[in-house]
PDB file of C-alpha atoms in Angstrom:
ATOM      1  CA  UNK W1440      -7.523 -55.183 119.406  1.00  0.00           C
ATOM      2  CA  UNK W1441     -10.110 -57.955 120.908  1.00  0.00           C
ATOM      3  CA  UNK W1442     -10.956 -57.388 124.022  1.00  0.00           C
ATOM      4  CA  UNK W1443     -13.233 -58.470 126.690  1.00  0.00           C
ATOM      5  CA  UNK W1444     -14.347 -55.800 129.209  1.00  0.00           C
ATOM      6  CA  UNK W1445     -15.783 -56.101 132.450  1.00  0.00           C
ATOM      7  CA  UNK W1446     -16.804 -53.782 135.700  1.00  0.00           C
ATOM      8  CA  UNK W1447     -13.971 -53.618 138.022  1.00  0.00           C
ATOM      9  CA  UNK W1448     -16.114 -53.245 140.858  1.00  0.00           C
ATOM     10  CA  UNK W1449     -16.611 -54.119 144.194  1.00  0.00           C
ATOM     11  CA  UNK W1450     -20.058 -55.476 143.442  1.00  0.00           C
ATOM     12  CA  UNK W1451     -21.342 -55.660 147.178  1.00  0.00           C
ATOM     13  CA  UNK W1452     -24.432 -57.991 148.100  1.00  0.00           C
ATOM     14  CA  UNK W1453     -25.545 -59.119 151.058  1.00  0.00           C
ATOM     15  CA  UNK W1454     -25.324 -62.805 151.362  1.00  0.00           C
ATOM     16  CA  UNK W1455     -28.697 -64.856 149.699  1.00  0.00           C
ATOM     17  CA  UNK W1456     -29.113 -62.198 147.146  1.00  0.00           C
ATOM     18  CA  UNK W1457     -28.410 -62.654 143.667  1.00  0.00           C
ATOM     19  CA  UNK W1458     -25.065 -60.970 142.222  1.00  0.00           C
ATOM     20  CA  UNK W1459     -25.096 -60.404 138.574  1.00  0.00           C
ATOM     21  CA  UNK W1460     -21.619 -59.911 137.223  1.00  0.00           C
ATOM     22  CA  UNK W1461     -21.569 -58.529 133.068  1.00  0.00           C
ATOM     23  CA  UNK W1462     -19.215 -59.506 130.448  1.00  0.00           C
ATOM     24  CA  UNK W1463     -19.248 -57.898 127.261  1.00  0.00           C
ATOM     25  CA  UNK W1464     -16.241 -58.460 124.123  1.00  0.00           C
ATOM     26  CA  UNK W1465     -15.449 -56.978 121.125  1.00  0.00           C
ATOM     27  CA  UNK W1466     -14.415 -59.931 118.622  1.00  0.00           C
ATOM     28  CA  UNK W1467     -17.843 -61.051 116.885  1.00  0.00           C
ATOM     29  CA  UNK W1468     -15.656 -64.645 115.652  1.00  0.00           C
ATOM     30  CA  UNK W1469     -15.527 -65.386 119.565  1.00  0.00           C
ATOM     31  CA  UNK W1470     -17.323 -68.782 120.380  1.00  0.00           C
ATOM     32  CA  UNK W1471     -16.457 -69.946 123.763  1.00  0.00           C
ATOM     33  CA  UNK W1472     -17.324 -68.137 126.582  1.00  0.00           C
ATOM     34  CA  UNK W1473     -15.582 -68.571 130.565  1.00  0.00           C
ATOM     35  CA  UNK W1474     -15.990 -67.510 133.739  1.00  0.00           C
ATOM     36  CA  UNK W1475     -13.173 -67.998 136.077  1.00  0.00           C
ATOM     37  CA  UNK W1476     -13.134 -66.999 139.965  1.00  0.00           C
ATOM     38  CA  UNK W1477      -9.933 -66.131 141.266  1.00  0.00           C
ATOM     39  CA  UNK W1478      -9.579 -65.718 144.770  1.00  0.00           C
ATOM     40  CA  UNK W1479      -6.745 -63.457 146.008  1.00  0.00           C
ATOM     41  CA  UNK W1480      -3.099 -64.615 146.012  1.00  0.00           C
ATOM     42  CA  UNK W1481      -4.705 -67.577 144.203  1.00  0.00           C
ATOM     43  CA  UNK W1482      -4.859 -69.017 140.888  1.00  0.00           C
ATOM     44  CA  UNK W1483      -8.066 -68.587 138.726  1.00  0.00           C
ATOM     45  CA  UNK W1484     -10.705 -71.567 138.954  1.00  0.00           C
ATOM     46  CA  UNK W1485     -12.900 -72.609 135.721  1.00  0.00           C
ATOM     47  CA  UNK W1486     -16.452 -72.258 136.875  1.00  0.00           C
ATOM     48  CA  UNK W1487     -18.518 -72.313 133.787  1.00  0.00           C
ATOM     49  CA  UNK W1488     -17.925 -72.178 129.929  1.00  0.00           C
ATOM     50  CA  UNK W1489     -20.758 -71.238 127.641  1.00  0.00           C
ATOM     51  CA  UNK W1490     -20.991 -71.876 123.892  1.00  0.00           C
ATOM     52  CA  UNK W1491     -24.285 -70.999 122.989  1.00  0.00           C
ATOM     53  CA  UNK W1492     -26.688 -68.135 122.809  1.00  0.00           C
ATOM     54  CA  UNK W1493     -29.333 -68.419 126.086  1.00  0.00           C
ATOM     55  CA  UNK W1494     -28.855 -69.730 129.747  1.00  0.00           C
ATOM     56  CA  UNK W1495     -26.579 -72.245 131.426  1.00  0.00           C
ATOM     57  CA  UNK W1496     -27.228 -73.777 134.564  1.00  0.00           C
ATOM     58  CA  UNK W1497     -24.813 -75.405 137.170  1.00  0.00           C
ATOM     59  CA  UNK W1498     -26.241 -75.784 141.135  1.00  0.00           C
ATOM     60  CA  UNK W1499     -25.973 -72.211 141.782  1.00  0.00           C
ATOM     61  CA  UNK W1500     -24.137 -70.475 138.773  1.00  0.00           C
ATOM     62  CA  UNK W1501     -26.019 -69.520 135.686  1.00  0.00           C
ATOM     63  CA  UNK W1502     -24.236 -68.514 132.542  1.00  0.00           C
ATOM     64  CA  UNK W1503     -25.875 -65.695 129.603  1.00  0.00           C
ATOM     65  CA  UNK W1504     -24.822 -65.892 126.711  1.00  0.00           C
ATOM     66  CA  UNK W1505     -26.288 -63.182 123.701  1.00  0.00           C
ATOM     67  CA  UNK W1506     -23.872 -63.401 121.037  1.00  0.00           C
ATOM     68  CA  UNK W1507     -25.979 -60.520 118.965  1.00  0.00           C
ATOM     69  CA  UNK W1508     -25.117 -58.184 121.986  1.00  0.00           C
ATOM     70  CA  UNK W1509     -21.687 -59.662 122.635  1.00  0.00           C
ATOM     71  CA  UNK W1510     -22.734 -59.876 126.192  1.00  0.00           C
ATOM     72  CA  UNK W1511     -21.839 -62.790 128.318  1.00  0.00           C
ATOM     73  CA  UNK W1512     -22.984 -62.339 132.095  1.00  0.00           C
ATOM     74  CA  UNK W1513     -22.606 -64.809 135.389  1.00  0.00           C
ATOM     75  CA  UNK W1514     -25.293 -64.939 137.824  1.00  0.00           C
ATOM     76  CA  UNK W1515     -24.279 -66.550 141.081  1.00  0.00           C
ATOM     77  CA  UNK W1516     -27.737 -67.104 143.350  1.00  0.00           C
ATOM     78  CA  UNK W1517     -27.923 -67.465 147.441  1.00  0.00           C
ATOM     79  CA  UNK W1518     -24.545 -65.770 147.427  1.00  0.00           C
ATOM     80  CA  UNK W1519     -22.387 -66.401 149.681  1.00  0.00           C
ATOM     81  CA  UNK W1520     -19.366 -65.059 151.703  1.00  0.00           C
ATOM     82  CA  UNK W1521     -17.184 -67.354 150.016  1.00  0.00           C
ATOM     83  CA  UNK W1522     -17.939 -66.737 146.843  1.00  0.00           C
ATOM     84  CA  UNK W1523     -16.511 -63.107 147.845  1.00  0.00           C
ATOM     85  CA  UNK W1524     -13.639 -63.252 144.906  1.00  0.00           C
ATOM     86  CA  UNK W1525     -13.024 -61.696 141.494  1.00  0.00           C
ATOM     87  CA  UNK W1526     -14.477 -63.162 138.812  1.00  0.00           C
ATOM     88  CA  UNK W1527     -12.793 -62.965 135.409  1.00  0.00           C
ATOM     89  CA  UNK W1528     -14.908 -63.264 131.733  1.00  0.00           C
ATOM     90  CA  UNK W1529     -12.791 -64.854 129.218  1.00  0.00           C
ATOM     91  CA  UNK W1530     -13.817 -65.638 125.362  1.00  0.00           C
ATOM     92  CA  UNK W1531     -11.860 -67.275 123.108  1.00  0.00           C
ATOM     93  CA  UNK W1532     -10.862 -66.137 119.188  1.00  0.00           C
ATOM     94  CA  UNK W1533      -7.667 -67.431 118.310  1.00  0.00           C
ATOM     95  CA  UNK W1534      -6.477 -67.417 121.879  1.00  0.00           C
ATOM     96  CA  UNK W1535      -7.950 -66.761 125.120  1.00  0.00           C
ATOM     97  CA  UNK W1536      -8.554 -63.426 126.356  1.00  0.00           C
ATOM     98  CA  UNK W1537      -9.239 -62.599 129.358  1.00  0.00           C
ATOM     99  CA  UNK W1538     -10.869 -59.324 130.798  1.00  0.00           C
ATOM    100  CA  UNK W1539      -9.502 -57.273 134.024  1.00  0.00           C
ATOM    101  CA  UNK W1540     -12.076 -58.808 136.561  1.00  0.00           C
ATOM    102  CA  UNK W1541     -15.116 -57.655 138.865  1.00  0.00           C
ATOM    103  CA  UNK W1542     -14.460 -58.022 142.507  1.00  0.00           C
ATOM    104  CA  UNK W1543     -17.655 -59.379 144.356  1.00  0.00           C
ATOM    105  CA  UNK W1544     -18.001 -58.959 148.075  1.00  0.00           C
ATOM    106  CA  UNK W1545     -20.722 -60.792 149.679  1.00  0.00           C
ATOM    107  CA  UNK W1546     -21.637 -59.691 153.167  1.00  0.00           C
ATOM    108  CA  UNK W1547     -22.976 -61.842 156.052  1.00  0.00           C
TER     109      UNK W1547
ATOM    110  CA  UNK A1135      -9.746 -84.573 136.235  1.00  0.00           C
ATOM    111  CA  UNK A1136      -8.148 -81.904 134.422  1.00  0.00           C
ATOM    112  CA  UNK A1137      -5.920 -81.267 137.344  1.00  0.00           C
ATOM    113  CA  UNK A1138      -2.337 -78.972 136.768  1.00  0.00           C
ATOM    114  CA  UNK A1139       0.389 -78.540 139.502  1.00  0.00           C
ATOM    115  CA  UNK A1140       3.030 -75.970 139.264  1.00  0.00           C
ATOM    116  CA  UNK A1141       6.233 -76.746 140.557  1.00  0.00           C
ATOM    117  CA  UNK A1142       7.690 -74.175 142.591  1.00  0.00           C
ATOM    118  CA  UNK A1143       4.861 -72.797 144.291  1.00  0.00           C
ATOM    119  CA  UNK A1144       7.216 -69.695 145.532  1.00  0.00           C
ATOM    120  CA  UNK A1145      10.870 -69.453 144.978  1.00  0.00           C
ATOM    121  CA  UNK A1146      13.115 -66.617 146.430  1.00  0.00           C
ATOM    122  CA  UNK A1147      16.090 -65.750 144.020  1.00  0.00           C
ATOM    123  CA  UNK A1148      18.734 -64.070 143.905  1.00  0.00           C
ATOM    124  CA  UNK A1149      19.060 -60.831 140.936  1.00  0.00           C
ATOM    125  CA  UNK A1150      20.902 -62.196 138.112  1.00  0.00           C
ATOM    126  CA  UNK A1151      20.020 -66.144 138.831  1.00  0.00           C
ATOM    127  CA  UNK A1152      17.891 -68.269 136.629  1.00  0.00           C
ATOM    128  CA  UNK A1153      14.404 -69.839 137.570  1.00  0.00           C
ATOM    129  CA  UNK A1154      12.672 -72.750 136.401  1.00  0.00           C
ATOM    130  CA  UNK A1155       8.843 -73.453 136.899  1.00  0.00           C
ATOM    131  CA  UNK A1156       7.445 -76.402 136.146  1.00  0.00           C
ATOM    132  CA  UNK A1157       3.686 -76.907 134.753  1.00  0.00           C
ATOM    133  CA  UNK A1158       1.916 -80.443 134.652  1.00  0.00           C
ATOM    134  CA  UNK A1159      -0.917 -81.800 133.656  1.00  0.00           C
ATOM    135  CA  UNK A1160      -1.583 -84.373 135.663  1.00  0.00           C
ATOM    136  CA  UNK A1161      -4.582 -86.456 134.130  1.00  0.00           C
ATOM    137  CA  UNK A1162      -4.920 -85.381 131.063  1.00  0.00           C
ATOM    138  CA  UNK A1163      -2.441 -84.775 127.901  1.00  0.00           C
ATOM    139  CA  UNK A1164      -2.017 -81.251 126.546  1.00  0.00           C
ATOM    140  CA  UNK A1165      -1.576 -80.285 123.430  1.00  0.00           C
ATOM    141  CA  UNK A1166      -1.117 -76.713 124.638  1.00  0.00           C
ATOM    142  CA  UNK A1167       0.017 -75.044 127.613  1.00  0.00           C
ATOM    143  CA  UNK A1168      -0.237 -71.411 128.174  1.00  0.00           C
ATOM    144  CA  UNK A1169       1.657 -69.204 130.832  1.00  0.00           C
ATOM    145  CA  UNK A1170       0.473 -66.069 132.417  1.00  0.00           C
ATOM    146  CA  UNK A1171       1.851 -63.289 134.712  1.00  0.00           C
ATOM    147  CA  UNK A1172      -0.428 -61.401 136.956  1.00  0.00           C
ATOM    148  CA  UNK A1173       1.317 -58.519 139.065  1.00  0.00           C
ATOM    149  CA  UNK A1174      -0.620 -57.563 142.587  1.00  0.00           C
ATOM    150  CA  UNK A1175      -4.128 -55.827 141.958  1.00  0.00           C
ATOM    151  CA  UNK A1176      -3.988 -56.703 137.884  1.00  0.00           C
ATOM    152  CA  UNK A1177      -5.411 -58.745 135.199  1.00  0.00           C
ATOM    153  CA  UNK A1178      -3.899 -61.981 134.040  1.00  0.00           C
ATOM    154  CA  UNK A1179      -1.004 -61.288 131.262  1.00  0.00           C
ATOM    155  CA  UNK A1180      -0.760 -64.049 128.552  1.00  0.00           C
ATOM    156  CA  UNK A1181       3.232 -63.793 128.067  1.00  0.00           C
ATOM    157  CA  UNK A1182       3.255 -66.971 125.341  1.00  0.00           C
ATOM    158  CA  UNK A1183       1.736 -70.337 124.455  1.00  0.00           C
ATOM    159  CA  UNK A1184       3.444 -73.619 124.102  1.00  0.00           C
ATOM    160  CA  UNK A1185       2.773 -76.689 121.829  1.00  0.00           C
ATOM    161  CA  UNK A1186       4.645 -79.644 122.175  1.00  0.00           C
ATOM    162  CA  UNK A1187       7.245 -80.507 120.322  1.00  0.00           C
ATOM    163  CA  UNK A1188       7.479 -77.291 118.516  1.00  0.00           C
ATOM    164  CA  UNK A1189       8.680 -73.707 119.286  1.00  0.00           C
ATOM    165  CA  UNK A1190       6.525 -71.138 121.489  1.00  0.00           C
ATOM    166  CA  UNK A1191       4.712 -68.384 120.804  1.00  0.00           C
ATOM    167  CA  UNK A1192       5.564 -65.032 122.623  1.00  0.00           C
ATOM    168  CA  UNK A1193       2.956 -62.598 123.054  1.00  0.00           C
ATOM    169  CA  UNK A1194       4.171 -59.195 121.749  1.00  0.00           C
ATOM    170  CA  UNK A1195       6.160 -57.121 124.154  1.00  0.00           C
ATOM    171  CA  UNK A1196       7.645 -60.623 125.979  1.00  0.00           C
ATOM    172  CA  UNK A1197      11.224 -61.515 125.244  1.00  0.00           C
ATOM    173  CA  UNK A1198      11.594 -65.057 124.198  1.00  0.00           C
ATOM    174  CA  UNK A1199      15.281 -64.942 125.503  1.00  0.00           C
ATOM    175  CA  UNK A1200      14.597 -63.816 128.823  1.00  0.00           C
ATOM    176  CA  UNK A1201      11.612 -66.405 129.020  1.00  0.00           C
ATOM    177  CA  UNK A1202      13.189 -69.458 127.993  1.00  0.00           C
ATOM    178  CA  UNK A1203       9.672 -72.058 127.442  1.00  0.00           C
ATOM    179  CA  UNK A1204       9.856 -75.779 126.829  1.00  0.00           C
ATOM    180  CA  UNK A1205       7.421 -78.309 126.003  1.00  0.00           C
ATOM    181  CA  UNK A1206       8.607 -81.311 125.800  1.00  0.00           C
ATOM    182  CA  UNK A1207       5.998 -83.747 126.328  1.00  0.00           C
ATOM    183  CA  UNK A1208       2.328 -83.440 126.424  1.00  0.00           C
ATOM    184  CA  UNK A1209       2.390 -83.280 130.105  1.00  0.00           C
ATOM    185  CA  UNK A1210       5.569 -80.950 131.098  1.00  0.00           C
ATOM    186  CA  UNK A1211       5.908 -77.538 129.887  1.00  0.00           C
ATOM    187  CA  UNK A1212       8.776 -75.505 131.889  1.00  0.00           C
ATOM    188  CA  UNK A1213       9.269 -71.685 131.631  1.00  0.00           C
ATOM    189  CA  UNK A1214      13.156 -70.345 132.863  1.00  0.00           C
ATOM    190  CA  UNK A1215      13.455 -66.906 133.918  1.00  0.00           C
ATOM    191  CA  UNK A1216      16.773 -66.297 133.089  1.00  0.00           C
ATOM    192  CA  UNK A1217      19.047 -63.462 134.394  1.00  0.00           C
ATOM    193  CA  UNK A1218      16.310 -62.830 136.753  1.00  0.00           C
ATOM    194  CA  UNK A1219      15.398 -58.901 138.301  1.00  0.00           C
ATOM    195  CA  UNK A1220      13.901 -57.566 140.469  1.00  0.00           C
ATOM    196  CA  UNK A1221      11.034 -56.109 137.987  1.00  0.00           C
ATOM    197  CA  UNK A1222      10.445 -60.160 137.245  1.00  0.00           C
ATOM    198  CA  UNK A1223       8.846 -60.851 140.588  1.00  0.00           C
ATOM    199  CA  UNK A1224       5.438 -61.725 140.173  1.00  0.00           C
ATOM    200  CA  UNK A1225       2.806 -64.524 140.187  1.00  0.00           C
ATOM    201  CA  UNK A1226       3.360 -66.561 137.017  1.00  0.00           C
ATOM    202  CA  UNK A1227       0.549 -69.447 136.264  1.00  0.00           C
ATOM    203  CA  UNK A1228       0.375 -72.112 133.526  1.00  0.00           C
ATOM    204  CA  UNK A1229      -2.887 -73.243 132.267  1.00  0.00           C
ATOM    205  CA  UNK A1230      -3.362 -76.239 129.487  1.00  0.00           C
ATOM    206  CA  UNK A1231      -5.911 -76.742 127.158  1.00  0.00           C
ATOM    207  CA  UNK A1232      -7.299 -80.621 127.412  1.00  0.00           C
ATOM    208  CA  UNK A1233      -7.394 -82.143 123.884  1.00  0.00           C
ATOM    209  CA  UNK A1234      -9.644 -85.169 125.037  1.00  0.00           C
ATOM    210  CA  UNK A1235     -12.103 -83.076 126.015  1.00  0.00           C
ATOM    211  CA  UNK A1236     -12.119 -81.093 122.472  1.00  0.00           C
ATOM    212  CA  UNK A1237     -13.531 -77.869 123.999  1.00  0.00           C
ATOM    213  CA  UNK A1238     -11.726 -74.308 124.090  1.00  0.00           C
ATOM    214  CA  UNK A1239     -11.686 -74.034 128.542  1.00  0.00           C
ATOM    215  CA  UNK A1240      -8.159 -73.660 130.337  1.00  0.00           C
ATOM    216  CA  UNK A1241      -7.172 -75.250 133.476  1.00  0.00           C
ATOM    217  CA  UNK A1242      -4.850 -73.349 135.735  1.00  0.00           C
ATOM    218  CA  UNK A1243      -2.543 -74.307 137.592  1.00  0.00           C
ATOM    219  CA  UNK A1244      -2.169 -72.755 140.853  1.00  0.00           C
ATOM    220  CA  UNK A1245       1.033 -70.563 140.063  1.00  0.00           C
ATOM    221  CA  UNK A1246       4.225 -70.039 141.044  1.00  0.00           C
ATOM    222  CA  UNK A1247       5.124 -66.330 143.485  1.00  0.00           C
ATOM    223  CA  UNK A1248       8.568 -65.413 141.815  1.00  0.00           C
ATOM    224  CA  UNK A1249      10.637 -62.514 143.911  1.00  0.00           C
ATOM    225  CA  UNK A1250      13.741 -61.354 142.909  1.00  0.00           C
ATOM    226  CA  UNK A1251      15.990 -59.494 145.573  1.00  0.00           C
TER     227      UNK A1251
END
């Protein structure tokens, strides 16, 4: 069974801090990585995709990637209360699979 | 781009009526389209994935005849509900995969709320 697991959370930080939210997955032949925010009663958004091994920067989003851990992790910097959301890891084999989420609330 | 609209964004049916939901990309042409179900408070629930022009693929557990899926071009996939309950209502998405781009990410649409009374 591949599967991708992640916190369920709430992850709580105050807004400006940095929220680190952990992905890790079981299928070693998994080569692209996703982070998705889905914000309730809403569909998920594509926020970064990750292929290989080390960081990956966008504005305030950084994806990790360590394929020998099978650890994929999104750090979201200067967070703020609308990034308050759950956030949903997602590696592909032969299809996409997606884990159960980690709700992050950012405080004012 | 890689923009998908769902078409119903709610519907309100009646048990033992039939549903379509449309899923379209709308700048982009996908070879696959993939549809979800997500119940309050869980995790997203691949049910099958669609490739045009040919038959879908159920995930285990989803019956194919209940969850009629077409894919007719690469822009239009549709998914019918048929002989709809109340145990159906939930928050169905689509999501395509954009060839052009040849990467492995999934745009979602922004779903469809299904109840059944």
């Amino acid at each position: 069974q591949k599967e991708v697991e992640q916190n369920s959370g709430p992850l709580s930080v105050p807004e400006g801090a940095i929220a680190s939210l952990n992905c890790t997955y079981s299928d070693r032949g998994s080569q692209s990585f996703f982070w998705y925010r889905q914000y309730s009663g809403k569909s998920p958004e594509l926020i970064m995709f990750i292929y290989s091994n080390g960081d990956k920067e966008d504005g305030r989003f950084t994806a990790q990637l360590n394929k020998a851990s099978q650890y994929v992790s999104l750090l979201i910097r200067d967070s703020q209360p609308s990034d308050s959301a759950t956030y949903l890891c997602a590696a592909t084999g032969s299809t996409l699979t997606f884990g159960k989420g980690t709700m992050l609330l950012v405080s004012p | 781009g890689a923009v998908v609209s769902q078409h119903p964004s709610w519907v309100i049916c009646k048990s033992g009526t039939s549903v379509k939901i449309e899923c379209r990309s709308l700048d982009f042409q996908a070879t696959t389209m993939f549809w979800y179900r997500q119940f309050p408070k869980q995790s997203l629930m691949l049910m099958a994935t669609s490739n045009e022009g040919s038959k879908a693929t159920y995930e285990q557990g989803v019956e194919k005849d209940k969850f009629l899926i077409n894919h007719a071009s690469l822009t239009l996939s549709t998914l019918t509900v048929t002989s709809a309950h109340p145990e159906d209502s939930s928050f169905y998405i689509c999501s395509a995969h954009n060839r052009g781009q040849g990467a492995d990410e999934q745009y979602f649409g922004p779903g469809t709320r299904l109840t059944v009374t």
